[in-house]
PDB file of C-alpha atoms in Angstrom:
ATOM      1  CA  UNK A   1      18.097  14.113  -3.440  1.00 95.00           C
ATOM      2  CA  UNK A   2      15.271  14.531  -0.851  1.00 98.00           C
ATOM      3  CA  UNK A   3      14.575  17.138   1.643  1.00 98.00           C
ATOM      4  CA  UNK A   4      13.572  14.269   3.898  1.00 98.00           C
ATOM      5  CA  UNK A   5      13.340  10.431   3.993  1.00 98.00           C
ATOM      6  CA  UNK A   6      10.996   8.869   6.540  1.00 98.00           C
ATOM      7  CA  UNK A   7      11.623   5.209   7.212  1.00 98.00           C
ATOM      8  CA  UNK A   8       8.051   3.344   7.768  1.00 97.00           C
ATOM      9  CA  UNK A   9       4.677   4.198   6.764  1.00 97.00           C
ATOM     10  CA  UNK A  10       1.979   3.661  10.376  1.00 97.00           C
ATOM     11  CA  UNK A  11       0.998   6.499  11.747  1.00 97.00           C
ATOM     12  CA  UNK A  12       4.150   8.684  12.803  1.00 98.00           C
ATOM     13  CA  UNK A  13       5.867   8.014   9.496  1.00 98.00           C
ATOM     14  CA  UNK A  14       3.032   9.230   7.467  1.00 98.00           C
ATOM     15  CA  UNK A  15       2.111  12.423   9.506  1.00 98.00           C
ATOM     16  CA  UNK A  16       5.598  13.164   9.236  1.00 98.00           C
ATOM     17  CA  UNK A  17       5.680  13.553   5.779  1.00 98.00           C
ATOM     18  CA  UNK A  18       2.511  15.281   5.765  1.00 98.00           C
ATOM     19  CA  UNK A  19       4.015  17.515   7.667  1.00 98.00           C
ATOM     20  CA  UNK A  20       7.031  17.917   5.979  1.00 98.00           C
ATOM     21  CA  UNK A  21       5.504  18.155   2.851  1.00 98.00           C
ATOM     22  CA  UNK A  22       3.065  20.917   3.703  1.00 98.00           C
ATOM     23  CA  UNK A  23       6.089  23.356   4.579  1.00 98.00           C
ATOM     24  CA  UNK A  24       7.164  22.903   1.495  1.00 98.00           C
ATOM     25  CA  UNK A  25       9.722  19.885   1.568  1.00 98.00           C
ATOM     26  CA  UNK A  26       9.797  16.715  -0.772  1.00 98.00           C
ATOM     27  CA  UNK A  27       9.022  13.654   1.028  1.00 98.00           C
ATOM     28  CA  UNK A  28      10.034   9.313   0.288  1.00 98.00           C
ATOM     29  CA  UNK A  29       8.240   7.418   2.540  1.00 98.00           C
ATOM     30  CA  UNK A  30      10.154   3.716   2.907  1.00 98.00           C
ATOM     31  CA  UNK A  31       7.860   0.709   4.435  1.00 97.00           C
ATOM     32  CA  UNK A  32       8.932  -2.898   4.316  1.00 92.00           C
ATOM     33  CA  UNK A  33       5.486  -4.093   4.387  1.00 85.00           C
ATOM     34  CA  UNK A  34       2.082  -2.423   4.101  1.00 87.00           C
ATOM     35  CA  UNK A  35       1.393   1.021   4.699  1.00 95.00           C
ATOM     36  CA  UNK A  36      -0.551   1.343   7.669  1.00 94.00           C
ATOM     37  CA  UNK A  37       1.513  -0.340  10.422  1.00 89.00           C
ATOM     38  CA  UNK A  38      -0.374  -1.463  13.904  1.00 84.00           C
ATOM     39  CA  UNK A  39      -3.554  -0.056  13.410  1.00 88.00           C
ATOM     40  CA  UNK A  40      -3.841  -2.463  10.050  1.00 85.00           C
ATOM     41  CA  UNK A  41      -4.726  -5.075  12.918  1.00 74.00           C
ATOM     42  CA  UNK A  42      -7.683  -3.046  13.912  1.00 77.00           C
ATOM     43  CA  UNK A  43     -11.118  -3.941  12.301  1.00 73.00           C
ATOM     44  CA  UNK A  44     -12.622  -1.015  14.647  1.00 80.00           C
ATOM     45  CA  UNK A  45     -10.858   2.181  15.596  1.00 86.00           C
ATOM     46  CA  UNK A  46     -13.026   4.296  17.576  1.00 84.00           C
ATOM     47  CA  UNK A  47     -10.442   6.687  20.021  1.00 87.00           C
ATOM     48  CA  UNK A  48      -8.895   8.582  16.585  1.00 92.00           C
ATOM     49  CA  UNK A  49     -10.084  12.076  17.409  1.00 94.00           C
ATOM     50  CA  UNK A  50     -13.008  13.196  14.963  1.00 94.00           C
ATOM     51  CA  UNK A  51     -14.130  10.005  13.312  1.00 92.00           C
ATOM     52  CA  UNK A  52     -16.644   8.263  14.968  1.00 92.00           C
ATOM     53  CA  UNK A  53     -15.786   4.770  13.746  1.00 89.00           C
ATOM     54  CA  UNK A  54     -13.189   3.621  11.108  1.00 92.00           C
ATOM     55  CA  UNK A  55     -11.368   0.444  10.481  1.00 89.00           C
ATOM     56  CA  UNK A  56      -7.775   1.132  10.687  1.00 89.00           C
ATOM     57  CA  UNK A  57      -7.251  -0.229   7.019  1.00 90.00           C
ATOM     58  CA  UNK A  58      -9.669   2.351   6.054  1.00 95.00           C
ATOM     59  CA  UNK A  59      -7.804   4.957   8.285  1.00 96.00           C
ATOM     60  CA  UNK A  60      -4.251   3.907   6.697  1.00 96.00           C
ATOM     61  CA  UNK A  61      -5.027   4.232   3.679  1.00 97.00           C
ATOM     62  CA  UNK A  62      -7.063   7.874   4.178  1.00 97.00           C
ATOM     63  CA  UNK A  63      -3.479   8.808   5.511  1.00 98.00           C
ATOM     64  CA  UNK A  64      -1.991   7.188   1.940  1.00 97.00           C
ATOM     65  CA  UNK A  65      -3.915   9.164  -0.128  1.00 98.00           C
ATOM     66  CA  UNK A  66      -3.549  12.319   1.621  1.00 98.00           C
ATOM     67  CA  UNK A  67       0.557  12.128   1.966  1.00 98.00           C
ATOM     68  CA  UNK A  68       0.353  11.342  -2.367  1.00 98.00           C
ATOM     69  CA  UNK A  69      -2.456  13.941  -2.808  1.00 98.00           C
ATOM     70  CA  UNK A  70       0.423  16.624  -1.447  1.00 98.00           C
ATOM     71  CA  UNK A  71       3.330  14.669  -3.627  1.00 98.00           C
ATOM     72  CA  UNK A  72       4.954  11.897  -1.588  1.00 98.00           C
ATOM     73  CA  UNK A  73       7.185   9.471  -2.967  1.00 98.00           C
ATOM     74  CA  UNK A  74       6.899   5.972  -1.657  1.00 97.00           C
ATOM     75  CA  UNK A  75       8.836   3.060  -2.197  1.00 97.00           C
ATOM     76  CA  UNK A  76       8.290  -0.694  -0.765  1.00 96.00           C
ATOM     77  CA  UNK A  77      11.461  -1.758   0.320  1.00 96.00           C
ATOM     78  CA  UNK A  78      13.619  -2.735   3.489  1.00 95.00           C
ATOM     79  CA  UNK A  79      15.818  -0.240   4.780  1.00 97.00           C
ATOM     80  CA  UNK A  80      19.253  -1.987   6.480  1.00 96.00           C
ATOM     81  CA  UNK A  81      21.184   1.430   7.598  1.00 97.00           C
ATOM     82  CA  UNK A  82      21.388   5.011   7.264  1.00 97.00           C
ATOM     83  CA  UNK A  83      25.484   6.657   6.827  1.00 96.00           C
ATOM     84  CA  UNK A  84      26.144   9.799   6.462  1.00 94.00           C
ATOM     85  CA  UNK A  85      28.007  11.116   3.114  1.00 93.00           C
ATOM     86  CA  UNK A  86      29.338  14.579   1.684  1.00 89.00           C
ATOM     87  CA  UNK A  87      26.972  16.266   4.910  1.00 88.00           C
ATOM     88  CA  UNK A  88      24.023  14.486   3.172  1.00 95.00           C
ATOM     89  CA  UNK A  89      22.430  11.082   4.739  1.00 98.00           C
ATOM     90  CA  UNK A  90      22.292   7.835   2.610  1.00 98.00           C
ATOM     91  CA  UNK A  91      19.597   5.720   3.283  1.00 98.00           C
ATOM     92  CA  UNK A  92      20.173   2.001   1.743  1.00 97.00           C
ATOM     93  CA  UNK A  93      17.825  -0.457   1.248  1.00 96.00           C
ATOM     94  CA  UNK A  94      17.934  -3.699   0.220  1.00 90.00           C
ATOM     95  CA  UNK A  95      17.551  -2.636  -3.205  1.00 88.00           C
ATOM     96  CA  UNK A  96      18.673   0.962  -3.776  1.00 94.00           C
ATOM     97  CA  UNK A  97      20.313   3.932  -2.009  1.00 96.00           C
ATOM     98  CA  UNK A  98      18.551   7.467  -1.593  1.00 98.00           C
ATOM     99  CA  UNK A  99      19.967  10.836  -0.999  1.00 98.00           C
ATOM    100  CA  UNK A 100      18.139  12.982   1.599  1.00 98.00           C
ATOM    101  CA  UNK A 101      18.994  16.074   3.906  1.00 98.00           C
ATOM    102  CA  UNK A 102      17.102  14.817   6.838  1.00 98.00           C
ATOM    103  CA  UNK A 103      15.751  11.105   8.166  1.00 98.00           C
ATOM    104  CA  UNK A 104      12.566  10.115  10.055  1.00 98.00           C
ATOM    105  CA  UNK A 105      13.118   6.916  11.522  1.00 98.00           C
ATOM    106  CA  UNK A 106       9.453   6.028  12.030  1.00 98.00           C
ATOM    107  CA  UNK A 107       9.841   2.352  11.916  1.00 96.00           C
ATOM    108  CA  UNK A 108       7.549   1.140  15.008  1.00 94.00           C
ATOM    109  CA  UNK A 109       7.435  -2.371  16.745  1.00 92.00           C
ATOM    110  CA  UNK A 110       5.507  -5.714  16.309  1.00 87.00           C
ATOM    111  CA  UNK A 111       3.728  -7.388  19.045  1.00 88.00           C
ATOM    112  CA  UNK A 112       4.978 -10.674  20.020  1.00 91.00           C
ATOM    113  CA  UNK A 113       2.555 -13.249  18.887  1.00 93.00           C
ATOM    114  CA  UNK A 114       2.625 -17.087  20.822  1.00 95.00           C
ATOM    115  CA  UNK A 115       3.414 -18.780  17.618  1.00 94.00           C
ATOM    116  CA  UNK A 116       0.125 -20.539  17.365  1.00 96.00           C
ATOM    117  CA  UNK A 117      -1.031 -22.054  14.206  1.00 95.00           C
ATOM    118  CA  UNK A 118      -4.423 -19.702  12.970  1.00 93.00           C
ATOM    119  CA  UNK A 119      -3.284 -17.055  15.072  1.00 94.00           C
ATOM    120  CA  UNK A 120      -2.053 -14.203  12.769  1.00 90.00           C
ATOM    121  CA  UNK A 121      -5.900 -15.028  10.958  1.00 91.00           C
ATOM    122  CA  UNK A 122      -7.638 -14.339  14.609  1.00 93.00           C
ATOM    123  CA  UNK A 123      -5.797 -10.730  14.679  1.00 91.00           C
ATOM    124  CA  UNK A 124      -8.401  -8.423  14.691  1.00 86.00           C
ATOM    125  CA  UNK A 125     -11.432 -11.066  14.931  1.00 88.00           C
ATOM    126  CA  UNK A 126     -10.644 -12.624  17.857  1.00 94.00           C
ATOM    127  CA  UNK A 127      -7.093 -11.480  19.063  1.00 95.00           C
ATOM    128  CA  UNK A 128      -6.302  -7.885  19.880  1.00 93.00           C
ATOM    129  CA  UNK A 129      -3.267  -6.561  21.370  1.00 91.00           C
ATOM    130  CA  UNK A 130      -4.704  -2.942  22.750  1.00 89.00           C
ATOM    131  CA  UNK A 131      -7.610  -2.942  25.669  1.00 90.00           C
ATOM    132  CA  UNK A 132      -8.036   0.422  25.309  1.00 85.00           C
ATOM    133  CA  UNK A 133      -8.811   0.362  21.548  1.00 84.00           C
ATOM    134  CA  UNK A 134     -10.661  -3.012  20.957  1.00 90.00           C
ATOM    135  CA  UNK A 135     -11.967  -3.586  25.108  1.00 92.00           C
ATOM    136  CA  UNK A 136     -15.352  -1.916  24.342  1.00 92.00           C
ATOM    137  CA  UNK A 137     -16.672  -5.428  21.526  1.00 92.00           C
ATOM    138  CA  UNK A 138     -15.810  -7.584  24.531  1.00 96.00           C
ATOM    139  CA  UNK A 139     -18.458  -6.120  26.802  1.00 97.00           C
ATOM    140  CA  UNK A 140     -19.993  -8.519  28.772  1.00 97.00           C
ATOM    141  CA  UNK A 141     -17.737 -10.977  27.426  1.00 98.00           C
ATOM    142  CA  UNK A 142     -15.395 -13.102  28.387  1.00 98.00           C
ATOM    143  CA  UNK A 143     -11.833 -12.387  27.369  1.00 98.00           C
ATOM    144  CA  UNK A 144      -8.454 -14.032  28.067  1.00 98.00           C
ATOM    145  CA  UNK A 145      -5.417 -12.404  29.114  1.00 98.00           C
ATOM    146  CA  UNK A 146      -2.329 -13.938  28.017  1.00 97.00           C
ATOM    147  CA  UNK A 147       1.295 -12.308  30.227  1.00 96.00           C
ATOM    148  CA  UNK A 148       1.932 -11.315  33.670  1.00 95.00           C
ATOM    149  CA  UNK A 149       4.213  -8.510  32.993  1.00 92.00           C
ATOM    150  CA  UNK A 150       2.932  -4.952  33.820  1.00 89.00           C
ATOM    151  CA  UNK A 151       1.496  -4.673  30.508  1.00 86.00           C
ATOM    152  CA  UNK A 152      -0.697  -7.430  30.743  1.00 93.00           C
ATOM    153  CA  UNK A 153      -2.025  -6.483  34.503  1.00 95.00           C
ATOM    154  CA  UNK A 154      -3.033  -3.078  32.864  1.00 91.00           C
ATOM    155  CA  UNK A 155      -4.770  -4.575  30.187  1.00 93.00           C
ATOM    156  CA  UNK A 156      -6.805  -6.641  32.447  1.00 96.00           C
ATOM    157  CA  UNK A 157      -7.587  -3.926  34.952  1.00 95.00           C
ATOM    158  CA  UNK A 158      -9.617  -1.880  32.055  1.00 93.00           C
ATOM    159  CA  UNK A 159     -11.189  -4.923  30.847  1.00 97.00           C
ATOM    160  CA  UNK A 160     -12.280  -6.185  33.938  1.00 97.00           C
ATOM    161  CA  UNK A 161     -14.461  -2.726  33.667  1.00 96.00           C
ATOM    162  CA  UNK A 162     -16.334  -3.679  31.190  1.00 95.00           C
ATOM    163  CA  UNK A 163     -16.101  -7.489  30.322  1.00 98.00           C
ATOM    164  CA  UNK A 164     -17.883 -10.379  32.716  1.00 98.00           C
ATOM    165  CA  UNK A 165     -14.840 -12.215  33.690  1.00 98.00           C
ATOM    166  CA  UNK A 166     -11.290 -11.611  32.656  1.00 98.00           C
ATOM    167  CA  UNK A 167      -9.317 -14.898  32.554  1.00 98.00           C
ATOM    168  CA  UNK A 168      -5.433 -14.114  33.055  1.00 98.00           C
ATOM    169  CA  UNK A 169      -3.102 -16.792  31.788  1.00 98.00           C
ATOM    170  CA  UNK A 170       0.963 -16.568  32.853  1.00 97.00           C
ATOM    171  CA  UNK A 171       2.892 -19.485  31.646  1.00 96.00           C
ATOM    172  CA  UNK A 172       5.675 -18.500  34.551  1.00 96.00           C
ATOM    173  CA  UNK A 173       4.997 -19.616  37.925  1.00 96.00           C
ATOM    174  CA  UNK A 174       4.235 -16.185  39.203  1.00 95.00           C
ATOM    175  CA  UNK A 175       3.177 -12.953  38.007  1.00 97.00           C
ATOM    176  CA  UNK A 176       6.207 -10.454  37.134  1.00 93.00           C
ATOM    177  CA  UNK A 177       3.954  -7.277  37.358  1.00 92.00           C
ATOM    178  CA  UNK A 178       4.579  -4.768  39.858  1.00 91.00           C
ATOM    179  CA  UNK A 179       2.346  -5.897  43.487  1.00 95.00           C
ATOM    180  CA  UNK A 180       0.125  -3.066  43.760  1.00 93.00           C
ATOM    181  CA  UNK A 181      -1.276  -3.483  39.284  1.00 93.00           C
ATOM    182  CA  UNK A 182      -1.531  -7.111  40.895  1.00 96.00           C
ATOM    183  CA  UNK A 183      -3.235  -6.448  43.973  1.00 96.00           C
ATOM    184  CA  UNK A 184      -5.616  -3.910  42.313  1.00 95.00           C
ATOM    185  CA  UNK A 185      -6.754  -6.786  39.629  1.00 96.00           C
ATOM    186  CA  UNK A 186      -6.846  -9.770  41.800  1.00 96.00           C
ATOM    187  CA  UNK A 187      -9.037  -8.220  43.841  1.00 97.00           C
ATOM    188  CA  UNK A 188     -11.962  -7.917  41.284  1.00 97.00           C
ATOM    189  CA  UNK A 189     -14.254 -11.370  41.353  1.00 97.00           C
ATOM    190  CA  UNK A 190     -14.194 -10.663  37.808  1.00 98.00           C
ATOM    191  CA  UNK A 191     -10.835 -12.164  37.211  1.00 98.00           C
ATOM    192  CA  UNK A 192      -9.510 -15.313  37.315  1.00 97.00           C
ATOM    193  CA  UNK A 193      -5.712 -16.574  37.513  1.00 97.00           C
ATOM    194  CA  UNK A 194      -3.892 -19.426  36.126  1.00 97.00           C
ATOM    195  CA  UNK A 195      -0.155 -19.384  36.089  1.00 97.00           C
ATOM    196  CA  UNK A 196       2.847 -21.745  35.439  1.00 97.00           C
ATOM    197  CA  UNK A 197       0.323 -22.544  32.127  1.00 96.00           C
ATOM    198  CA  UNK A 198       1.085 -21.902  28.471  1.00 97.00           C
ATOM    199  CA  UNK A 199      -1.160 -21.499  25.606  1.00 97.00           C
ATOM    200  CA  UNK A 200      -1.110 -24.406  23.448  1.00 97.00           C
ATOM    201  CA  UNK A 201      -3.912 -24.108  21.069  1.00 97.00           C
ATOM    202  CA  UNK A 202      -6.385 -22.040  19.563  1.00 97.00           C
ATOM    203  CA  UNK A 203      -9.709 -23.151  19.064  1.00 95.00           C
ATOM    204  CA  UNK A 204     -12.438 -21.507  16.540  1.00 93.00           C
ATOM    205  CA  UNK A 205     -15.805 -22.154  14.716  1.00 88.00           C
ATOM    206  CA  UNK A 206     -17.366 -20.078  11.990  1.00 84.00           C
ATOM    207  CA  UNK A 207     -17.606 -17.128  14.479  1.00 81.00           C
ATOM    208  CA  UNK A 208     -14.010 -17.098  15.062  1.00 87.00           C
ATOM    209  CA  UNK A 209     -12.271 -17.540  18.485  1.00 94.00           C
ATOM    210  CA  UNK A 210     -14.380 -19.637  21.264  1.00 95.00           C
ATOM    211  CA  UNK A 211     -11.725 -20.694  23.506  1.00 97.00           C
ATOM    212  CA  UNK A 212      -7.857 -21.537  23.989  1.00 97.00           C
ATOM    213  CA  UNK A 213      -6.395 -23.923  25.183  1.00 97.00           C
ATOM    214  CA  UNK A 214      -4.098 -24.462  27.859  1.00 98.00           C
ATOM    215  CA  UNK A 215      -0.974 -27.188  29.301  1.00 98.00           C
ATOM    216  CA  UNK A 216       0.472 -26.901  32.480  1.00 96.00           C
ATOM    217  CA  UNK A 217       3.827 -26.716  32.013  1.00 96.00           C
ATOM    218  CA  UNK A 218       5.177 -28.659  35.037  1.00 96.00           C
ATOM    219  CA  UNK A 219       2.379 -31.803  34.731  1.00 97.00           C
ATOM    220  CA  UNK A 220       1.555 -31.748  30.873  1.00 96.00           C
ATOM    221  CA  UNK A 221      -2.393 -31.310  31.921  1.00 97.00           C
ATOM    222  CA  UNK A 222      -4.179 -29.943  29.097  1.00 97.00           C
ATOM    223  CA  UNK A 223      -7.126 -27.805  29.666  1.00 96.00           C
ATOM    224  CA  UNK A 224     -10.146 -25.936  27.473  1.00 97.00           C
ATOM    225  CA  UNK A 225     -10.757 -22.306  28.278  1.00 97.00           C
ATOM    226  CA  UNK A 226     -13.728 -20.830  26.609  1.00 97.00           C
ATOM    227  CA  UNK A 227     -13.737 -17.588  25.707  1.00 97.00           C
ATOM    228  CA  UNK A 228     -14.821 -14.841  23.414  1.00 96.00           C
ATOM    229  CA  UNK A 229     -11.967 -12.765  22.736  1.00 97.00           C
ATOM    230  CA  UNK A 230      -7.953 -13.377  23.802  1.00 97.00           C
ATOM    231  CA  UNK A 231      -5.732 -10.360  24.388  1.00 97.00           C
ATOM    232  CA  UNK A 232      -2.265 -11.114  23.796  1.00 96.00           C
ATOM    233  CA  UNK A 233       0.219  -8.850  26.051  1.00 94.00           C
ATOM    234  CA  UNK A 234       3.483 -10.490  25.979  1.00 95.00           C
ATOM    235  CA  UNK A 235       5.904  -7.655  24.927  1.00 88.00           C
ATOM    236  CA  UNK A 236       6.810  -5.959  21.822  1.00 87.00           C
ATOM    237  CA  UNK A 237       9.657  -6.053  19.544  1.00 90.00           C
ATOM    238  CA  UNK A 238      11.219  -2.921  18.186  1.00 93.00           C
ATOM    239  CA  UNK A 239      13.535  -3.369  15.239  1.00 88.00           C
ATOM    240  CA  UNK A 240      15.702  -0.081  15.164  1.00 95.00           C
ATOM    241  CA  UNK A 241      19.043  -2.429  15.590  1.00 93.00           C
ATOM    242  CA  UNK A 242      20.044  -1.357  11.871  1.00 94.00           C
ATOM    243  CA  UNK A 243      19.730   2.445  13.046  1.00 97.00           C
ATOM    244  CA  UNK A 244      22.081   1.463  16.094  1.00 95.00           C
ATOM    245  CA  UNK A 245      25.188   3.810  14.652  1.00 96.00           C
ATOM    246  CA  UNK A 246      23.266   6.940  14.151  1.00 96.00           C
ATOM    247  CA  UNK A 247      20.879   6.624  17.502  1.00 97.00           C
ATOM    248  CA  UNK A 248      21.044   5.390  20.849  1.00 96.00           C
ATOM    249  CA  UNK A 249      19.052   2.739  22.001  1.00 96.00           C
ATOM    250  CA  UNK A 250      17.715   1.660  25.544  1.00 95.00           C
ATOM    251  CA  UNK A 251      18.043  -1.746  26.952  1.00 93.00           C
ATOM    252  CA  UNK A 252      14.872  -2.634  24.966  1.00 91.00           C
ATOM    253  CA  UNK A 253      16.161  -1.650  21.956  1.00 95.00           C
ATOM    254  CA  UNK A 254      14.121   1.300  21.705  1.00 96.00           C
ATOM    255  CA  UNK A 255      15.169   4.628  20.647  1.00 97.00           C
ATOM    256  CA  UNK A 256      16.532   6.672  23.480  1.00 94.00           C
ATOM    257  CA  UNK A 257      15.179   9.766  22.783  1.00 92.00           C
ATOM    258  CA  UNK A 258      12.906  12.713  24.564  1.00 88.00           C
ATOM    259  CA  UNK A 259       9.354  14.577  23.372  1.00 90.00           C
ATOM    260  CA  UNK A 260      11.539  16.591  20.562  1.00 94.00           C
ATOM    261  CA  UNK A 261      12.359  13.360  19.085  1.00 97.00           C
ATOM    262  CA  UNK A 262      15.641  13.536  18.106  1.00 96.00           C
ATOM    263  CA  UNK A 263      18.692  11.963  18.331  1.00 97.00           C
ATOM    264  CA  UNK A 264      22.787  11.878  18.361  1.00 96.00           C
ATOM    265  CA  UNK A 265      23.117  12.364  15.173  1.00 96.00           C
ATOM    266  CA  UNK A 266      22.562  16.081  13.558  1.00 96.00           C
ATOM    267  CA  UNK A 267      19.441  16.033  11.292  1.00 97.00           C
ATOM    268  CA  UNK A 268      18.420  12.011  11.942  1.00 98.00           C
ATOM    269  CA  UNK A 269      14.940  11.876  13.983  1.00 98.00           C
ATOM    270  CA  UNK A 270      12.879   9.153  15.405  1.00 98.00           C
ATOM    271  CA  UNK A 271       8.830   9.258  15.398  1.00 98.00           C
ATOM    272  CA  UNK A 272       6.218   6.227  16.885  1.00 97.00           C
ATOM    273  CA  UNK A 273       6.218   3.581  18.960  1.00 94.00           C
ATOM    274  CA  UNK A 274       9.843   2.807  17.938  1.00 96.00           C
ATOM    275  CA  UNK A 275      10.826   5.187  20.757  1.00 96.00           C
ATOM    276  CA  UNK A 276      10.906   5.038  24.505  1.00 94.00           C
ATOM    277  CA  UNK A 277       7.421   6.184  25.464  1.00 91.00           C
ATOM    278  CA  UNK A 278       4.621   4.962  27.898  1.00 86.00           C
ATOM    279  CA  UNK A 279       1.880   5.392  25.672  1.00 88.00           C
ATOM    280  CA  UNK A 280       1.470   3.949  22.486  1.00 89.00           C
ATOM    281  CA  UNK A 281      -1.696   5.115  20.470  1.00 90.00           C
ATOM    282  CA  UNK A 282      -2.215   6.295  17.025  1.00 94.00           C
ATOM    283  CA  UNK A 283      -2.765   9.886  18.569  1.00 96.00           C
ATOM    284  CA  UNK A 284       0.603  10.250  20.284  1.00 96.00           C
ATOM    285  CA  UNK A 285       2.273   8.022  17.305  1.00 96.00           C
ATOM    286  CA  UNK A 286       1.008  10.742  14.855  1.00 97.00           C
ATOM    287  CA  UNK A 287       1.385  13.840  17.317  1.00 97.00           C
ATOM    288  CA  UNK A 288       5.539  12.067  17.111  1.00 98.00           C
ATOM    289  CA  UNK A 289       5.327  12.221  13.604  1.00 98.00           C
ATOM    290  CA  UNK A 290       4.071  16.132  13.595  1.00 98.00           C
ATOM    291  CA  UNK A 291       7.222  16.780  16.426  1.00 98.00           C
ATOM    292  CA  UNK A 292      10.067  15.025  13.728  1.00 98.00           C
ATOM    293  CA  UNK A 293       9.153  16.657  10.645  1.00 98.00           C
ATOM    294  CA  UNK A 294       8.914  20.271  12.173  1.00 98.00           C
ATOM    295  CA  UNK A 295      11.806  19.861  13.839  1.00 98.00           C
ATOM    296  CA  UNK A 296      13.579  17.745  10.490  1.00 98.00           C
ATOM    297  CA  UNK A 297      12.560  21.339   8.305  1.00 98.00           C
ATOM    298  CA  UNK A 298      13.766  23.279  11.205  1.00 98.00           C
ATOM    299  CA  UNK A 299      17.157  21.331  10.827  1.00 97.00           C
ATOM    300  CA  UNK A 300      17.058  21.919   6.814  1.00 98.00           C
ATOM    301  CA  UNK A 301      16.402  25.556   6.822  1.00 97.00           C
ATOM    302  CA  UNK A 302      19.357  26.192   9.040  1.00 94.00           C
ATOM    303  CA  UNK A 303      21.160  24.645   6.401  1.00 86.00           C
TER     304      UNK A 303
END
C-alpha cells in the first residue's frame, strides 16, 4: 500500500512525487515508456528557470535521480484503469495491481507526427514541436510550418521574429485558424503560404533536415521545399480514455479539470499537459505536479 501512485514520469508526474515524498508520503511512479516524457525530444532546453542550458534528457533524468534520492518507487509498466476498492484506489497495469490512498494521473499527450518515414529520427535535430523552446537555433533560418489550426499560426507568428522566412504548409484548402492569428502572420513578408498541400517526404544529408517535400493534393504536383528546420503543429493526442470512469474529460479528451487539479472522484488528481490548459511548458507541467501532490497529502491527512 502507497500513500500515493502517480501515473507517468515527464515533468508533472515526477514533481509530484517529489513533492509528495518530501511531506513525508511514499511515492510509485508508473511510466509506460521512458522517464522524461516531452522534453526527451528536446536536445536544448533553455526557458527551465535557473539552468542556463540543458538537454531535456539530461534534465529528465536530474528529476530521476532526485525523486529516488528521496525514496521513490518506480515501475515500467502500462497502466489500463484505476477502481476504487475497500476506500483505497487500485491501480492495474498490464502486469500487476497496486494499492495506494491517493492517484496522480500525470500521464501527458504525444504530438501527432505526419507518419513520414525518418521522421521520429529528425525529432529534436531537425523537427521540433515547441517555437517557444527550440525557435531561438532557427535564427536566421528558414523553417517550415506544417498545420493551419490556431496552434500552428502561433507558432509561426514567434518564428517569423526571429527566423528569415517562415514557410507555412496546410494540406486543407484553407487555413482553420482564427482570422485575426491569420491576418497578423500573413502580413509579415517573412512568411509564405501553401495550402491544399501535404507533406510527402522528408529529405536529409549528413546535417540532418534540408528540405520537405510537398504534393498537391488536388493535381498530384510534387514539389521540393528547402529548409532548415520543420515545425510540426498538427494537434496533440491525450490518452486519459482508460481514466474516463474516475475523471471527466472534454471533447478533446483532456481532463476537465481547474488550477487545483482535481477531479470527480475523492482523492484521484490530474497533473501536465494531460489536462485542459492553454499553456503547455515544463514550468507550468511541473508547477501542476507541485498543485496534485499538495493537494493528494492534503486529501490523505484528512483521512
Amino acid at each position: 500500500m502507497y500513500d500515493i501512485i502517480v501515473v507517468g514520469g515527464g515533468p508533472a508526474g515526477m514533481t509530484a512525487a517529489l513533492y509528495a515524498l518530501r511531506n513525508g508520503k511514499s511515492a510509485l511512479v508508473i511510466e509506460k515508456n521512458g522517464f522524461g516524457g516531452q522534453m526527451t525530444n528536446s536536445p536544448q532546453i533553455e526557458n527551465y528557470p535557473g539552468t542556463l542550458k540543458i538537454s531535456g534528457n539530461e534534465l529528465a533524468d536530474q528529476m530521476m535521480d532526485q525523486i529516488l534520492a528521496q525514496g521513490a518507487d518506480i515501475e515500467i509498466d502500462e497502466v489500463t484503469g484505476i477502481r476504487e476498492e475497500n476506500g483505497y484506489k487500485v491501480v492495474t497495469t498490464e502486469d500487476n495491481s497496486f494499492e495506494a490512498k491517493a492517484v496522480i494521473i500525470a500521464t501527458g499527450v504525444k504530438h501527432r507526427m505526419l507518419g513520414l518515414p525518418g521522421e521520429e529520427e529528425l525529432v529534436g535535430d531537425g523537427i521540433s514541436f515547441c517555437a517557444v523552446c527550440d525557435g531561438d537555433f532557427y535564427t536566421g533560418q528558414t523553417v517550415c510550418v506544417a498545420g493551419g489550426g490556431n496552434s500552428a499560426l502561433q507558432e509561426a507568428i514567434l518564428l517569423s521574429d526571429k527566423c528569415a522566412k517562415v514557410i507555412m504548409l496546410q494540406d486543407l484548402p484553407f487555413f482553420t485558424g482564427e482570422q485575426k492569428l491569420q491576418d497578423v502572420l500573413f502580413a509579415r513578408p517573412n512568411v509564405e503560404t501553401h495550402v491544399n498541400k501535404e507533406i510527402t517526404a522528408l529529405s536529409t544529408d549528413r546535417n540532418g533536415l534540408r528540405g520537405v517535400e510537398i504534393t498537391d493534393r488536388t493535381s498530384g504536383v510534387r514539389q521540393f521545399i528547402a529548409c532548415n528546420g520543420l515545425f510540426v503543429a498538427i494537434g496533440l493526442i491525450p490518452e486519459n480514455e482508460a481514466f474516463a470512469n474516475v475523471a471527466d474529460l472534454d471533447e478533446f479528451g483532456y481532463f476537465e479539470t481547474g488550477e487545483k487539479c482535481n477531479t470527480k472522484t475523492s482523492g484521484i488528481f490530474v497533473a501536465g499537459d494531460c489536462r485542459h490548459k492553454t499553456i503547455r511548458q515544463i514550468t507550468t507541467a511541473s508547477a501542476d505536479g507541485a498543485v496534485a501532490a499538495l493537494a493528494a497529502c492534503r486529501y490523505i491527512n484528512g483521512l
